[in-house]
N, CA, C and O atoms as a Maestro MAE file, in Angstrom:
{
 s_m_m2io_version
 :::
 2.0.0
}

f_m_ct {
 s_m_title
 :::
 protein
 m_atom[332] {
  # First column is atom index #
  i_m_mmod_type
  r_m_x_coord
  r_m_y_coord
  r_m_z_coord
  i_m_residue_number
  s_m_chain_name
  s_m_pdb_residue_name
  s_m_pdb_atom_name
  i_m_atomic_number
  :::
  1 25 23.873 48.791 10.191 1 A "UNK " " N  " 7
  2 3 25.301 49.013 10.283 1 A "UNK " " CA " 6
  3 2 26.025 48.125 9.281 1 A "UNK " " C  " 6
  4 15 25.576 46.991 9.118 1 A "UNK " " O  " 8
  5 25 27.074 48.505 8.605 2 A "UNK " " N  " 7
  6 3 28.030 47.993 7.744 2 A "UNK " " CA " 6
  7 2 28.874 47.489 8.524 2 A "UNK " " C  " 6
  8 15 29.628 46.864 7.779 2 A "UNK " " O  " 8
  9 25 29.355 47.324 9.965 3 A "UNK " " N  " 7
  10 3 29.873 46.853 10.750 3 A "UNK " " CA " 6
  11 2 29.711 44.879 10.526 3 A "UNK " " C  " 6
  12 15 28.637 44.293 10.397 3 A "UNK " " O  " 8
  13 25 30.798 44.362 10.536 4 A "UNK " " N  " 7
  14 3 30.755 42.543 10.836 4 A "UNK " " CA " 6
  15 2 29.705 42.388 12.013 4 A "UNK " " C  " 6
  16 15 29.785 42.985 13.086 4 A "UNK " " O  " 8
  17 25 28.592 41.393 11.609 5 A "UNK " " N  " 7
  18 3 28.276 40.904 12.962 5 A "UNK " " CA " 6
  19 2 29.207 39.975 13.636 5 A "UNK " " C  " 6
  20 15 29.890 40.076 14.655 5 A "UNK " " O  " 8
  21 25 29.005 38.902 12.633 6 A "UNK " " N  " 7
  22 3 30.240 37.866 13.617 6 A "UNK " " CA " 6
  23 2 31.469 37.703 14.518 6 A "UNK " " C  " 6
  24 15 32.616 37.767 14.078 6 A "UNK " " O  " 8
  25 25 31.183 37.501 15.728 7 A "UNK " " N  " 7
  26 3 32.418 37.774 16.466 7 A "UNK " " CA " 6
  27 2 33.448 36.590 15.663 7 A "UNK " " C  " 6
  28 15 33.174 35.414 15.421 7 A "UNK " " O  " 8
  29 25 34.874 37.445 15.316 8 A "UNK " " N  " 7
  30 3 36.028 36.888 14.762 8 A "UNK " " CA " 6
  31 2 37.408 37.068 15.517 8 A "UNK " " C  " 6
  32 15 38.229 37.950 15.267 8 A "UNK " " O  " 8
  33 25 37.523 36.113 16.456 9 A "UNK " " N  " 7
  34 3 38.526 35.948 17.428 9 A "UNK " " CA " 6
  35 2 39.931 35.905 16.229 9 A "UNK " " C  " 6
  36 15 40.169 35.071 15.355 9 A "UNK " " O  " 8
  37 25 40.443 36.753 16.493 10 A "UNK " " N  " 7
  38 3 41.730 36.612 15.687 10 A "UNK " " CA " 6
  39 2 43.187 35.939 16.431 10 A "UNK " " C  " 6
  40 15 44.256 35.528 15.979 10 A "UNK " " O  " 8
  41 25 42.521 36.087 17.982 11 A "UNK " " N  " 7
  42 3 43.935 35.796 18.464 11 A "UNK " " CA " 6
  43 2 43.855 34.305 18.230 11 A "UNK " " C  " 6
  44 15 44.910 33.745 17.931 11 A "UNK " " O  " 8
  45 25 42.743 33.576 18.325 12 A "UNK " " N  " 7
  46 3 42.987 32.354 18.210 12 A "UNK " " CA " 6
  47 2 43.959 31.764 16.809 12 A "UNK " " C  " 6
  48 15 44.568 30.700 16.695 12 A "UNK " " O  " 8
  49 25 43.848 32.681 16.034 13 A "UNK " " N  " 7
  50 3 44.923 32.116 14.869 13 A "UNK " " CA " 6
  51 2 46.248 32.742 15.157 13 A "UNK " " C  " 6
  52 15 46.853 33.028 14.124 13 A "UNK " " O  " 8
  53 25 46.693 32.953 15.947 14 A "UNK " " N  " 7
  54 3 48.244 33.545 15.848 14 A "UNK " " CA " 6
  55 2 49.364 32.794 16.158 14 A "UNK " " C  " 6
  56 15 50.520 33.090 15.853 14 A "UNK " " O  " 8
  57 25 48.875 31.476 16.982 15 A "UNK " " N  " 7
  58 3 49.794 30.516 16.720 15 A "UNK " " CA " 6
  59 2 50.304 30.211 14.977 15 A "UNK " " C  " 6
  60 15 51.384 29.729 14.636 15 A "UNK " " O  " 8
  61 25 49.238 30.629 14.112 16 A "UNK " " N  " 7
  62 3 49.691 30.090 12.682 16 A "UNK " " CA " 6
  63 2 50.560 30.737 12.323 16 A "UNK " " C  " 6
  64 15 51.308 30.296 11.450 16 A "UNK " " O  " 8
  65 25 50.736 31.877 12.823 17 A "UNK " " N  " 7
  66 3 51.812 32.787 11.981 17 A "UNK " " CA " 6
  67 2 53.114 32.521 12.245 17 A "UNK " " C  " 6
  68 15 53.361 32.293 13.430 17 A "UNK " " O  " 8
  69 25 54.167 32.479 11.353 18 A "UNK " " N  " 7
  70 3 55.721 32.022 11.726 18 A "UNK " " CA " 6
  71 2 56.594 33.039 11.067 18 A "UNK " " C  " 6
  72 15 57.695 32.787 10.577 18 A "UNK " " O  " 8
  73 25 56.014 34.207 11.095 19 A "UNK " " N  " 7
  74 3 56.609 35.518 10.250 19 A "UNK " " CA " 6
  75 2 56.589 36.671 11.234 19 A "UNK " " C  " 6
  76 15 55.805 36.743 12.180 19 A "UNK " " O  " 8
  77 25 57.537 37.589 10.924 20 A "UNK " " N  " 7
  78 3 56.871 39.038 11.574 20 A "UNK " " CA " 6
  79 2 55.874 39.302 11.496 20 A "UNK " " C  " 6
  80 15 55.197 38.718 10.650 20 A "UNK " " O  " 8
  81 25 55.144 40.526 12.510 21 A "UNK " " N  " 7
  82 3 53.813 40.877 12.549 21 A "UNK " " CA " 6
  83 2 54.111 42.274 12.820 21 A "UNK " " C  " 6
  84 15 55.028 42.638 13.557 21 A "UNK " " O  " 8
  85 25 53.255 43.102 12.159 22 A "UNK " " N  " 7
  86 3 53.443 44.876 12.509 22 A "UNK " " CA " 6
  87 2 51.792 44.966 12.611 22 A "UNK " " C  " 6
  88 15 50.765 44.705 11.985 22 A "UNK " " O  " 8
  89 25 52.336 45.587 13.994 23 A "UNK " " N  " 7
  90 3 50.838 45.886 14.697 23 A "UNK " " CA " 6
  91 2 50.439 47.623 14.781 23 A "UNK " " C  " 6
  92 15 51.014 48.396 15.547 23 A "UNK " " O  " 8
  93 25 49.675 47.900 14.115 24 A "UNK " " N  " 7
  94 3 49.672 49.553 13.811 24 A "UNK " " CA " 6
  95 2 48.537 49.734 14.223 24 A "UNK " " C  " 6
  96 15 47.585 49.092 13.779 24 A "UNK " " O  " 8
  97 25 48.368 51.131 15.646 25 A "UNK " " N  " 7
  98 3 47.611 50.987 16.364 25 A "UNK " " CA " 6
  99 2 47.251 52.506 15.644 25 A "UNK " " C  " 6
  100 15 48.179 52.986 14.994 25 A "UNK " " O  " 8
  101 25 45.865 53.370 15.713 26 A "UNK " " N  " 7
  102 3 45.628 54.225 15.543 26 A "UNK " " CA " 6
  103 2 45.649 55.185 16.896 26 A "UNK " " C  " 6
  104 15 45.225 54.287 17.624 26 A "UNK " " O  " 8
  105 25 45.771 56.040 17.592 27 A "UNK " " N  " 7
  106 3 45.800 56.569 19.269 27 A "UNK " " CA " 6
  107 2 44.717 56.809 19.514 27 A "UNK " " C  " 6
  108 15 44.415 56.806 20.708 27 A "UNK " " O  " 8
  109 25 43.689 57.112 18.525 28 A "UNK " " N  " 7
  110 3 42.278 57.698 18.663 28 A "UNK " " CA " 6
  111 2 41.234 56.700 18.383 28 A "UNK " " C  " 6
  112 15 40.112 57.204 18.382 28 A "UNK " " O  " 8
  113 25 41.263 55.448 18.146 29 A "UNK " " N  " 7
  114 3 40.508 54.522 17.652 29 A "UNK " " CA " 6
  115 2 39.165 54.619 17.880 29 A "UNK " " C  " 6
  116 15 39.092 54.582 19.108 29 A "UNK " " O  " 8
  117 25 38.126 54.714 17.472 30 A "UNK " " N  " 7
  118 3 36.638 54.731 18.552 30 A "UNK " " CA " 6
  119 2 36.314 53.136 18.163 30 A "UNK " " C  " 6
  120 15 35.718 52.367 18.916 30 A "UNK " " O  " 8
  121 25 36.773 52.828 16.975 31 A "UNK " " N  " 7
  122 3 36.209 51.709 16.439 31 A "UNK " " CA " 6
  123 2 36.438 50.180 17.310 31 A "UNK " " C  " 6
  124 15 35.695 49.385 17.886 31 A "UNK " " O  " 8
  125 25 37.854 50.289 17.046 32 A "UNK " " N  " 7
  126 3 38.825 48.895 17.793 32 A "UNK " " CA " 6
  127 2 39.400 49.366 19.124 32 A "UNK " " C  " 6
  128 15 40.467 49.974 19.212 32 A "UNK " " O  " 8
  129 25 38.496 48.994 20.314 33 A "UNK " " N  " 7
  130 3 39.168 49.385 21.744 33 A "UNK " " CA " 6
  131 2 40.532 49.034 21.598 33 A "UNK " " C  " 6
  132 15 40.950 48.120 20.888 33 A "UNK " " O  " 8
  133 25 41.185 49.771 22.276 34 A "UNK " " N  " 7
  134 3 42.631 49.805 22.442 34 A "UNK " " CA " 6
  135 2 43.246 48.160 23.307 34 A "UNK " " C  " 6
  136 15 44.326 47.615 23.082 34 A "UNK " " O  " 8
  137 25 42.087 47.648 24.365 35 A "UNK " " N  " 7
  138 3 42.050 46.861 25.198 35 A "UNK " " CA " 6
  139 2 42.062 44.909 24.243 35 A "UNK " " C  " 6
  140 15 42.469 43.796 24.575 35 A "UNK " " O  " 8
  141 25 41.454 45.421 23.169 36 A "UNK " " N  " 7
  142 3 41.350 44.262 22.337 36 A "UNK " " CA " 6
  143 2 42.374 44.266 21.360 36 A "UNK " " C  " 6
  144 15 42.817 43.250 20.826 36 A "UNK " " O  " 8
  145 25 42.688 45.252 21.170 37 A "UNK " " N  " 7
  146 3 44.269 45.208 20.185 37 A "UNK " " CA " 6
  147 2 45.156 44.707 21.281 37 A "UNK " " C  " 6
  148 15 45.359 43.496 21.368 37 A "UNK " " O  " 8
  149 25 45.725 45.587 22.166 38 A "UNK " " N  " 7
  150 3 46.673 44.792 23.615 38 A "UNK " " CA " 6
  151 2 46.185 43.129 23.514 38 A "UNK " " C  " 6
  152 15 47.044 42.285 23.258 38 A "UNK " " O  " 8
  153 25 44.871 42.761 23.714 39 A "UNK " " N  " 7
  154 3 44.987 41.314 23.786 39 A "UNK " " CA " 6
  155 2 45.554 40.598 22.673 39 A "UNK " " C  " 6
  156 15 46.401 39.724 22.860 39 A "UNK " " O  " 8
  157 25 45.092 40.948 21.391 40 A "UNK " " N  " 7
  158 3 45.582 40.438 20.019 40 A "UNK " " CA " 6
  159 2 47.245 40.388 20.443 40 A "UNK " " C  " 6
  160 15 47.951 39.389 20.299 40 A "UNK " " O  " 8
  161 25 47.671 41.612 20.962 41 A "UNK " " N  " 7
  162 3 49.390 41.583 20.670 41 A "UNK " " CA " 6
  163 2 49.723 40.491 21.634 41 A "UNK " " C  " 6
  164 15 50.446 39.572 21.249 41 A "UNK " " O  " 8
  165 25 49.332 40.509 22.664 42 A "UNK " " N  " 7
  166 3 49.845 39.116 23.844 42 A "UNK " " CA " 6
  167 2 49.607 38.440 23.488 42 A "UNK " " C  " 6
  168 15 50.077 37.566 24.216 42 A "UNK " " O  " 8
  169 25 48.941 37.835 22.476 43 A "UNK " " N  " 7
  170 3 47.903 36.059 22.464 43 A "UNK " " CA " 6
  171 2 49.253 35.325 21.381 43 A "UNK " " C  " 6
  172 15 49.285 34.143 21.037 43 A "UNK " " O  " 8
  173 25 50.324 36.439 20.987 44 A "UNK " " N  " 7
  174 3 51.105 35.921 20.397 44 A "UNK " " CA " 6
  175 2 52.324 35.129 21.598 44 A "UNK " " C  " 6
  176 15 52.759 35.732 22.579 44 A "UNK " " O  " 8
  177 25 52.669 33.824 21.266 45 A "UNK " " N  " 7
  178 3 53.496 33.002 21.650 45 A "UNK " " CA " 6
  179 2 54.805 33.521 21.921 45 A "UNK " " C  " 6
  180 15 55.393 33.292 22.978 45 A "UNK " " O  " 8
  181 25 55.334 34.305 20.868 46 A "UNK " " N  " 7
  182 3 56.853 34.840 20.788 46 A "UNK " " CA " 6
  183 2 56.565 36.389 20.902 46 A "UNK " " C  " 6
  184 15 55.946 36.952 19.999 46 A "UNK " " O  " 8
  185 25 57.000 37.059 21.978 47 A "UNK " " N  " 7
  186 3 56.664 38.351 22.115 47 A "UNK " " CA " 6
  187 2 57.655 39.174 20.764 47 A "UNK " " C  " 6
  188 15 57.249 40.133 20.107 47 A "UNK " " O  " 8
  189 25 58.657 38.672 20.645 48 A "UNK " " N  " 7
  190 3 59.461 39.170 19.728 48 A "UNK " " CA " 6
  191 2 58.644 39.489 18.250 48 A "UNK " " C  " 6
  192 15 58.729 40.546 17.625 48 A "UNK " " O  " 8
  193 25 57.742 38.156 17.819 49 A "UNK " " N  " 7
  194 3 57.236 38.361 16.514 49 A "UNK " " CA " 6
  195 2 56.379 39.536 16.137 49 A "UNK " " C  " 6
  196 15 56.167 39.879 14.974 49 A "UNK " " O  " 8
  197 25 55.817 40.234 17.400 50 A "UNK " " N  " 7
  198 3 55.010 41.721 16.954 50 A "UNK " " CA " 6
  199 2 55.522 43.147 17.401 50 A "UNK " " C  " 6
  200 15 55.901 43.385 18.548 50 A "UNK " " O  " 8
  201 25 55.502 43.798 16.679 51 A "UNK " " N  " 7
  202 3 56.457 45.127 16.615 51 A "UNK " " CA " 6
  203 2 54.991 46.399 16.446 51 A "UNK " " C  " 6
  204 15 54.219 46.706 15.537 51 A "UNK " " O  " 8
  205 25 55.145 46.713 17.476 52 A "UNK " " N  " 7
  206 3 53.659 47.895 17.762 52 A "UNK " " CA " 6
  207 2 53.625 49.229 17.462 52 A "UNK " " C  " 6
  208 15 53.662 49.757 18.574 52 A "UNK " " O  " 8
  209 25 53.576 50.125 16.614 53 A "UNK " " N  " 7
  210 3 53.599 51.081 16.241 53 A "UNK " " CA " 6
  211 2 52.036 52.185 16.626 53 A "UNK " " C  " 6
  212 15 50.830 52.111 16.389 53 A "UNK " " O  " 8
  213 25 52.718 52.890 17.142 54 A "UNK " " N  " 7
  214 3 51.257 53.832 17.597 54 A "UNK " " CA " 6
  215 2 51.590 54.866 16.777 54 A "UNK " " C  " 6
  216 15 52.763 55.197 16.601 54 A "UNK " " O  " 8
  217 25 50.540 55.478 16.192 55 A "UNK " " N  " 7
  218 3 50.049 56.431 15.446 55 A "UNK " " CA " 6
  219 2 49.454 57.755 15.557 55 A "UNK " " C  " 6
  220 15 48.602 58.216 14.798 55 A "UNK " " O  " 8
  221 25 50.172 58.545 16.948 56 A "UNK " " N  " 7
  222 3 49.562 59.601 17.530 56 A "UNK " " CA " 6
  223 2 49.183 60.275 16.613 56 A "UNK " " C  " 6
  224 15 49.752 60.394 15.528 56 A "UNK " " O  " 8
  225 25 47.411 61.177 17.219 57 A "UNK " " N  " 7
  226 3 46.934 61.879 16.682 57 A "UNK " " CA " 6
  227 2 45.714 61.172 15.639 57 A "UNK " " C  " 6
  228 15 44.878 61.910 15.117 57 A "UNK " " O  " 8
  229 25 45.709 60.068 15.461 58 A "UNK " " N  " 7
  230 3 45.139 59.033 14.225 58 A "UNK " " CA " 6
  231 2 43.692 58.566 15.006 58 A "UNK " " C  " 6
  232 15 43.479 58.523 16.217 58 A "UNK " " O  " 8
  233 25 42.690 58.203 13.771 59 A "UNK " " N  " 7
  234 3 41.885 58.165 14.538 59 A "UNK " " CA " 6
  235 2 41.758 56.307 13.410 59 A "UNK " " C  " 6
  236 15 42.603 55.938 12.594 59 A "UNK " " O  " 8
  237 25 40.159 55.367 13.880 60 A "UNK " " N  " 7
  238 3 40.545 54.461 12.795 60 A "UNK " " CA " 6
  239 2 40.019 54.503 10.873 60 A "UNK " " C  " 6
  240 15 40.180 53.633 10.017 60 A "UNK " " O  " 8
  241 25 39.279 56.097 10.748 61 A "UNK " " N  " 7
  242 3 39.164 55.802 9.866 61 A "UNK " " CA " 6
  243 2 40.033 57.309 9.092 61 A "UNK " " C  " 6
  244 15 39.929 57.587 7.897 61 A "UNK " " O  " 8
  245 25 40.836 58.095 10.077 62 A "UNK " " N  " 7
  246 3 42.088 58.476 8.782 62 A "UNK " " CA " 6
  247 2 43.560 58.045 9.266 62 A "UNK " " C  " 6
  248 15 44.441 58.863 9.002 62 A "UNK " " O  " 8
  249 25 43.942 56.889 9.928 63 A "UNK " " N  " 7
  250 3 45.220 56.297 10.481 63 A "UNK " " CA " 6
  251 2 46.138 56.174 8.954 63 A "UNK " " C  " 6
  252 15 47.335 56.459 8.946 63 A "UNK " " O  " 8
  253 25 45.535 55.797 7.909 64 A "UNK " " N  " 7
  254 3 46.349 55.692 6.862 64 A "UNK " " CA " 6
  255 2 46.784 57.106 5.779 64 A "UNK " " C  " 6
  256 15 47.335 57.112 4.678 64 A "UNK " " O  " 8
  257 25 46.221 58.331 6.722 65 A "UNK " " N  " 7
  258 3 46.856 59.336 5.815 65 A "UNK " " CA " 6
  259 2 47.949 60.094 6.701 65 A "UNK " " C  " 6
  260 15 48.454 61.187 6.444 65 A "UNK " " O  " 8
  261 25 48.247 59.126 7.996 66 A "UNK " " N  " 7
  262 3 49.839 59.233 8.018 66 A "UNK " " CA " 6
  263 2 50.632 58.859 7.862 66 A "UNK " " C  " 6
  264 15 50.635 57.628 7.821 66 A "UNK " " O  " 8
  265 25 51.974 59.603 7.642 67 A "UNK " " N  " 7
  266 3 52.968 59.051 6.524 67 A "UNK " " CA " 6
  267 2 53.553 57.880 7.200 67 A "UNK " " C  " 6
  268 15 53.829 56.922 6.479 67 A "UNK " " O  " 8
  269 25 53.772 57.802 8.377 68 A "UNK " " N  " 7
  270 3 54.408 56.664 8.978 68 A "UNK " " CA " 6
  271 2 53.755 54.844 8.955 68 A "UNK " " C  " 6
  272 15 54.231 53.750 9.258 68 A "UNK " " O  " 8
  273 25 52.179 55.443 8.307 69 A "UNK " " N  " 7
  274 3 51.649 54.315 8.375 69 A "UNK " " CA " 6
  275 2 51.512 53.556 6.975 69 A "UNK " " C  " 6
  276 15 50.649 52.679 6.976 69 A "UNK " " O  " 8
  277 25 52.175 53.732 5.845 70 A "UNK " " N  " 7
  278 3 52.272 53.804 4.613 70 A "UNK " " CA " 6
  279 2 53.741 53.258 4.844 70 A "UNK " " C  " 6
  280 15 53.943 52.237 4.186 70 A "UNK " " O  " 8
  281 25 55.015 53.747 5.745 71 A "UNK " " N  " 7
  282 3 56.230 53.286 5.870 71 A "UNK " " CA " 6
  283 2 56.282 52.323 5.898 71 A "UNK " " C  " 6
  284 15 57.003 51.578 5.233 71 A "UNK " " O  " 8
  285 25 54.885 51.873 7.345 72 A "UNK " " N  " 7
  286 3 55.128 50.482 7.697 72 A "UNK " " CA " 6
  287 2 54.347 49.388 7.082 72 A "UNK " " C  " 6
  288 15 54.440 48.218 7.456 72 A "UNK " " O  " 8
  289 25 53.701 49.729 6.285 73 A "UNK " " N  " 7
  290 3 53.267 48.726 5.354 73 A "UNK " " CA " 6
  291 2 53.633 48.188 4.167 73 A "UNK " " C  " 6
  292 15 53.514 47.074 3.656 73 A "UNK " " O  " 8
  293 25 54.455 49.987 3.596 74 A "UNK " " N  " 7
  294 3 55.082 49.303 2.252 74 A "UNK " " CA " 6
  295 2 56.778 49.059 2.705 74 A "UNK " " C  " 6
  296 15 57.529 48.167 2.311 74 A "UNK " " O  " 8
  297 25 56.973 49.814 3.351 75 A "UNK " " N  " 7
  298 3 58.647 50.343 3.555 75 A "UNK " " CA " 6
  299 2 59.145 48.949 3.865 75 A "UNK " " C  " 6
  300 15 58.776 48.037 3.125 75 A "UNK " " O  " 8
  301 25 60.058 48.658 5.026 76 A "UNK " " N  " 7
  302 3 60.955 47.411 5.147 76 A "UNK " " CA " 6
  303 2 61.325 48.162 6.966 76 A "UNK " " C  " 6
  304 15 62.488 48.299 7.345 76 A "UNK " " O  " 8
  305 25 60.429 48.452 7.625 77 A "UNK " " N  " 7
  306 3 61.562 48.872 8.997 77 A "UNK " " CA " 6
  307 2 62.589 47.838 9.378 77 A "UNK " " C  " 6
  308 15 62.613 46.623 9.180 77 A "UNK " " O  " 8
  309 25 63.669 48.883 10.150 78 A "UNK " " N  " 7
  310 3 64.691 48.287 10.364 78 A "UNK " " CA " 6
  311 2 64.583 46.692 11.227 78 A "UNK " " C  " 6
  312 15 65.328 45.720 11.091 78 A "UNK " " O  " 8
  313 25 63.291 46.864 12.199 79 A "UNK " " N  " 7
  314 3 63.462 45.515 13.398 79 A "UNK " " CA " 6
  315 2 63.178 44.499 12.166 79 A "UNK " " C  " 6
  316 15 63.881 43.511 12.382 79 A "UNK " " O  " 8
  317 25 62.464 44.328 10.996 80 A "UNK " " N  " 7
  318 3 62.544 43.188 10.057 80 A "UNK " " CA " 6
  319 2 63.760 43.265 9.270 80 A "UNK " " C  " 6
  320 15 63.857 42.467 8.338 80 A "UNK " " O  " 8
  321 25 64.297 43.731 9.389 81 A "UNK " " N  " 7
  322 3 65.507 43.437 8.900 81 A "UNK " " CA " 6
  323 2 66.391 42.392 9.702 81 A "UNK " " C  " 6
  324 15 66.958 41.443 9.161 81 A "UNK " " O  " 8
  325 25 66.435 42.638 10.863 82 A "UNK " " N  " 7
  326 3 67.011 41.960 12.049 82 A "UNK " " CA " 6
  327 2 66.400 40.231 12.283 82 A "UNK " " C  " 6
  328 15 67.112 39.293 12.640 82 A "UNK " " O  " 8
  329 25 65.384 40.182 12.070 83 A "UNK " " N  " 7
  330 3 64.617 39.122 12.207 83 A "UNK " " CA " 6
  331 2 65.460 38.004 11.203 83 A "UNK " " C  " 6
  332 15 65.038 36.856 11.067 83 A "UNK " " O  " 8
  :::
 }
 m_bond[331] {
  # First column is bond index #
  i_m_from
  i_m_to
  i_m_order
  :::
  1 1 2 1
  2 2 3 1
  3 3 4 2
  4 3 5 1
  5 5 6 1
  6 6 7 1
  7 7 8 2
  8 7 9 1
  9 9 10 1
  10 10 11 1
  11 11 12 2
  12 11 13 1
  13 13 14 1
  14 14 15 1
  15 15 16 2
  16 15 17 1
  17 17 18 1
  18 18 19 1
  19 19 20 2
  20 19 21 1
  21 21 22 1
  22 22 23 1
  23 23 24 2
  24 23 25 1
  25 25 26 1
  26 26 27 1
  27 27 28 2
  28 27 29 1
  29 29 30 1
  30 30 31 1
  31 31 32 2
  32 31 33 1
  33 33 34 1
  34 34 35 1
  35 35 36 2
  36 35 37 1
  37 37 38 1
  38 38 39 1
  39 39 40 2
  40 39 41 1
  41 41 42 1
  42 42 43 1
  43 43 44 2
  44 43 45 1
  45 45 46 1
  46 46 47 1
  47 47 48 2
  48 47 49 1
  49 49 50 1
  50 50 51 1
  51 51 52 2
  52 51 53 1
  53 53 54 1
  54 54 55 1
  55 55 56 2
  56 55 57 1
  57 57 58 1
  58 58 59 1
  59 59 60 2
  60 59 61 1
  61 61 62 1
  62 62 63 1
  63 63 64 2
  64 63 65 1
  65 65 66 1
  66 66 67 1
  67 67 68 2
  68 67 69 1
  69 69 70 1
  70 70 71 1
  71 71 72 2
  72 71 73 1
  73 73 74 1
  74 74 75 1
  75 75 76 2
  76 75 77 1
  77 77 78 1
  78 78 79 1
  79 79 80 2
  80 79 81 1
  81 81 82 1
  82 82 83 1
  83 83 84 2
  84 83 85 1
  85 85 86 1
  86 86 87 1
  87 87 88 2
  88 87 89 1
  89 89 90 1
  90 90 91 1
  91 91 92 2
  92 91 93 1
  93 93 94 1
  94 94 95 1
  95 95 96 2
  96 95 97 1
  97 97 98 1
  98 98 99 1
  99 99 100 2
  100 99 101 1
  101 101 102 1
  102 102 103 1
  103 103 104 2
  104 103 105 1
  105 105 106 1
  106 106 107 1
  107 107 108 2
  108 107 109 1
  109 109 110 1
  110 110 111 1
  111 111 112 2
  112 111 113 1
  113 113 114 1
  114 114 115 1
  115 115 116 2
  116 115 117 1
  117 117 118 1
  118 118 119 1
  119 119 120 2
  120 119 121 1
  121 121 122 1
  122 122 123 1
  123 123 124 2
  124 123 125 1
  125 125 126 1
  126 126 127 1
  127 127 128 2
  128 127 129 1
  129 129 130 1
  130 130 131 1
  131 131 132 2
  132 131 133 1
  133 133 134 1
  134 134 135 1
  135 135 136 2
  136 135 137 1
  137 137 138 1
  138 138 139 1
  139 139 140 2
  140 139 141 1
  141 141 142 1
  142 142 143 1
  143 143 144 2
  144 143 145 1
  145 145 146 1
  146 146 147 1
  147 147 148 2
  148 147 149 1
  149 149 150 1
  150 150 151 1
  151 151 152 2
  152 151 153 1
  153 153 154 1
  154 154 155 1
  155 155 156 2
  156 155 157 1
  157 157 158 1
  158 158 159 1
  159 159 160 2
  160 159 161 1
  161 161 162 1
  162 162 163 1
  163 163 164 2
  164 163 165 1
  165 165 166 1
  166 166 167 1
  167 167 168 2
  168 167 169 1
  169 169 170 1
  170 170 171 1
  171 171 172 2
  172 171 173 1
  173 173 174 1
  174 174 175 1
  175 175 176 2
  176 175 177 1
  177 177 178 1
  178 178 179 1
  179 179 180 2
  180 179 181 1
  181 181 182 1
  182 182 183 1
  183 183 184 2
  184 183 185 1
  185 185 186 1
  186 186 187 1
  187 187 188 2
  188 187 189 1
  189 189 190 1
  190 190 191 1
  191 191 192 2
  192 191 193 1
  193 193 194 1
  194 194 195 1
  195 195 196 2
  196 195 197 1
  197 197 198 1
  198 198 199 1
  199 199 200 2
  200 199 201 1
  201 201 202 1
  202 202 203 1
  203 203 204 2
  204 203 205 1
  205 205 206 1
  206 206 207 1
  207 207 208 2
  208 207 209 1
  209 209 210 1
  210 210 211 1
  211 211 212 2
  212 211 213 1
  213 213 214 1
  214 214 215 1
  215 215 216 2
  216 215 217 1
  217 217 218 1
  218 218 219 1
  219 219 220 2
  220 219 221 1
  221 221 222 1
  222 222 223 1
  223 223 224 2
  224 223 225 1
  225 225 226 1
  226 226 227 1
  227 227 228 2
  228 227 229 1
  229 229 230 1
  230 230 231 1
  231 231 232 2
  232 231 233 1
  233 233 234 1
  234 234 235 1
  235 235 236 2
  236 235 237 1
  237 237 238 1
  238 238 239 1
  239 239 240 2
  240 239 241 1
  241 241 242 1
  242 242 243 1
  243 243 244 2
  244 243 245 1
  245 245 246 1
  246 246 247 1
  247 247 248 2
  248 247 249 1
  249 249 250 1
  250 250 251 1
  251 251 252 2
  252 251 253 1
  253 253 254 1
  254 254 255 1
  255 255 256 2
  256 255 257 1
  257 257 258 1
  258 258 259 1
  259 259 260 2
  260 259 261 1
  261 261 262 1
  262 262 263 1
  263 263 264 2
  264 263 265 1
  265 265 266 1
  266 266 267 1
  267 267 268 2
  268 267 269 1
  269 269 270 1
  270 270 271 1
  271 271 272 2
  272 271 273 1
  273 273 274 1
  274 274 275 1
  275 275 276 2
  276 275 277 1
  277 277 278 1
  278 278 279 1
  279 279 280 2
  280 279 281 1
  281 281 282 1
  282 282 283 1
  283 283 284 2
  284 283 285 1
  285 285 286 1
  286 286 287 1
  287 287 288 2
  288 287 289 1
  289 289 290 1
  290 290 291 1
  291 291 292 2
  292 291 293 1
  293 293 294 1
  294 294 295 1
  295 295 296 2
  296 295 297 1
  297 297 298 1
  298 298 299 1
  299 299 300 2
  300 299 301 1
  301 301 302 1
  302 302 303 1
  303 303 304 2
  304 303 305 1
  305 305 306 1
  306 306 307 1
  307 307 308 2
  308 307 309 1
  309 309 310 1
  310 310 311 1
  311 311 312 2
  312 311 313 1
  313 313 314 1
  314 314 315 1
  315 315 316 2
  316 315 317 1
  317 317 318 1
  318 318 319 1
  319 319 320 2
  320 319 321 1
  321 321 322 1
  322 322 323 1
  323 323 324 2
  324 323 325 1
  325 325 326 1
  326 326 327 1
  327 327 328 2
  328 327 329 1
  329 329 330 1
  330 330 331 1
  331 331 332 2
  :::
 }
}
């Protein structure tokens, strides 16, 4: 498998972050349980700093040939503006 072996706890670094966070979920994921993304989004300190976008219909390896998910990576959504 081309898959990471190493387990890489990400939530443990989210205290580092002091920026917005856009969390773009695919609806169909087989790859990344849905249950371990939810934990990633809580392990953040300031519920405000992550903004969750679901991606109906998306699975994780064509989530980026929807258009909304290209918005939120290159675009500027409005809740960072606010921030």
């Amino acid at each position: 498998s081309l898959l990471i072996k190493d387990a890489f706890d990400s939530a443990d670094y989210t205290n580092r972050l002091a920026c917005p966070v856009i969390g773009i979920i695919a609806e169909h994921d087989a790859v990344i349980p849905r249950w371990s993304t939810d934990d990633l989004v809580d392990s953040f300190q300031d519920p405000g700093q992550v903004q969750v976008s679901i991606l109906q219909g998306r699975g994780h390896n064509d989530v980026q040939l929807d258009p909304q998910y290209w918005a939120l990576v290159y675009g500027r959504p409005q809740w960072l503006h606010d921030q």
